C-alpha cells in the first residue's frame, strides 16, 4: 500500500481514459475521497457515476 498522494488514482484514471469503450469499476471507502475523485475525473472529460 502506497501512502497518500503517490499517484494510485492515476492507475485507474488512465485505464479508464485509454479504454473509453469499456467499464472500469473502482471501490472507494471514504466519502470525501469519492467526491474529490468524481470532480477530478469530470474535469478530465471522463464519464463516471457514484
CSV table of C-alpha atoms in Angstrom, one decimal, residues 3-49:
chain,number,residue,atom,x,y,z
A,3,UNK,CA,0.9,6.4,1.1
A,4,UNK,CA,-1.5,9.3,0.3
A,5,UNK,CA,-0.5,11.4,-2.7
A,6,UNK,CA,1.6,8.8,-4.6
A,7,UNK,CA,-0.5,8.5,-7.7
A,8,UNK,CA,-2.6,5.4,-7.0
A,9,UNK,CA,-5.7,7.1,-8.5
A,10,UNK,CA,-3.9,7.7,-11.8
A,11,UNK,CA,-3.7,4.0,-12.4
A,12,UNK,CA,-7.5,3.6,-12.9
A,13,UNK,CA,-8.0,7.1,-14.3
A,14,UNK,CA,-5.5,6.4,-17.1
A,15,UNK,CA,-7.0,3.0,-17.7
A,16,UNK,CA,-10.5,4.5,-18.0
A,17,UNK,CA,-9.2,7.2,-20.3
A,18,UNK,CA,-7.4,4.7,-22.6
A,19,UNK,CA,-10.3,2.1,-22.6
A,20,UNK,CA,-13.1,4.5,-23.2
A,21,UNK,CA,-15.4,1.8,-24.7
A,22,UNK,CA,-15.1,-0.4,-21.6
A,23,UNK,CA,-16.2,0.0,-17.9
A,24,UNK,CA,-13.7,0.5,-15.1
A,25,UNK,CA,-15.1,-0.2,-11.6
A,26,UNK,CA,-13.4,1.4,-8.6
A,27,UNK,CA,-14.3,0.9,-5.0
A,28,UNK,CA,-13.5,3.8,-2.7
A,29,UNK,CA,-14.1,3.6,1.0
A,30,UNK,CA,-14.0,7.2,2.0
A,31,UNK,CA,-16.9,9.6,1.0
A,32,UNK,CA,-14.6,12.7,0.9
A,33,UNK,CA,-12.2,10.9,-1.5
A,34,UNK,CA,-15.1,9.8,-3.7
A,35,UNK,CA,-16.2,13.4,-4.2
A,36,UNK,CA,-12.7,14.6,-4.9
A,37,UNK,CA,-12.2,11.8,-7.5
A,38,UNK,CA,-15.5,12.5,-9.2
A,39,UNK,CA,-14.7,16.2,-9.6
A,40,UNK,CA,-11.2,15.3,-10.9
A,41,UNK,CA,-12.5,12.7,-13.4
A,42,UNK,CA,-15.2,15.0,-14.7
A,43,UNK,CA,-12.7,17.8,-15.3
A,44,UNK,CA,-10.8,15.3,-17.5
A,45,UNK,CA,-13.9,14.7,-19.6
A,46,UNK,CA,-14.3,11.1,-18.4
A,47,UNK,CA,-17.8,9.9,-17.6
A,48,UNK,CA,-18.4,8.5,-14.1
A,49,UNK,CA,-21.1,7.8,-11.6
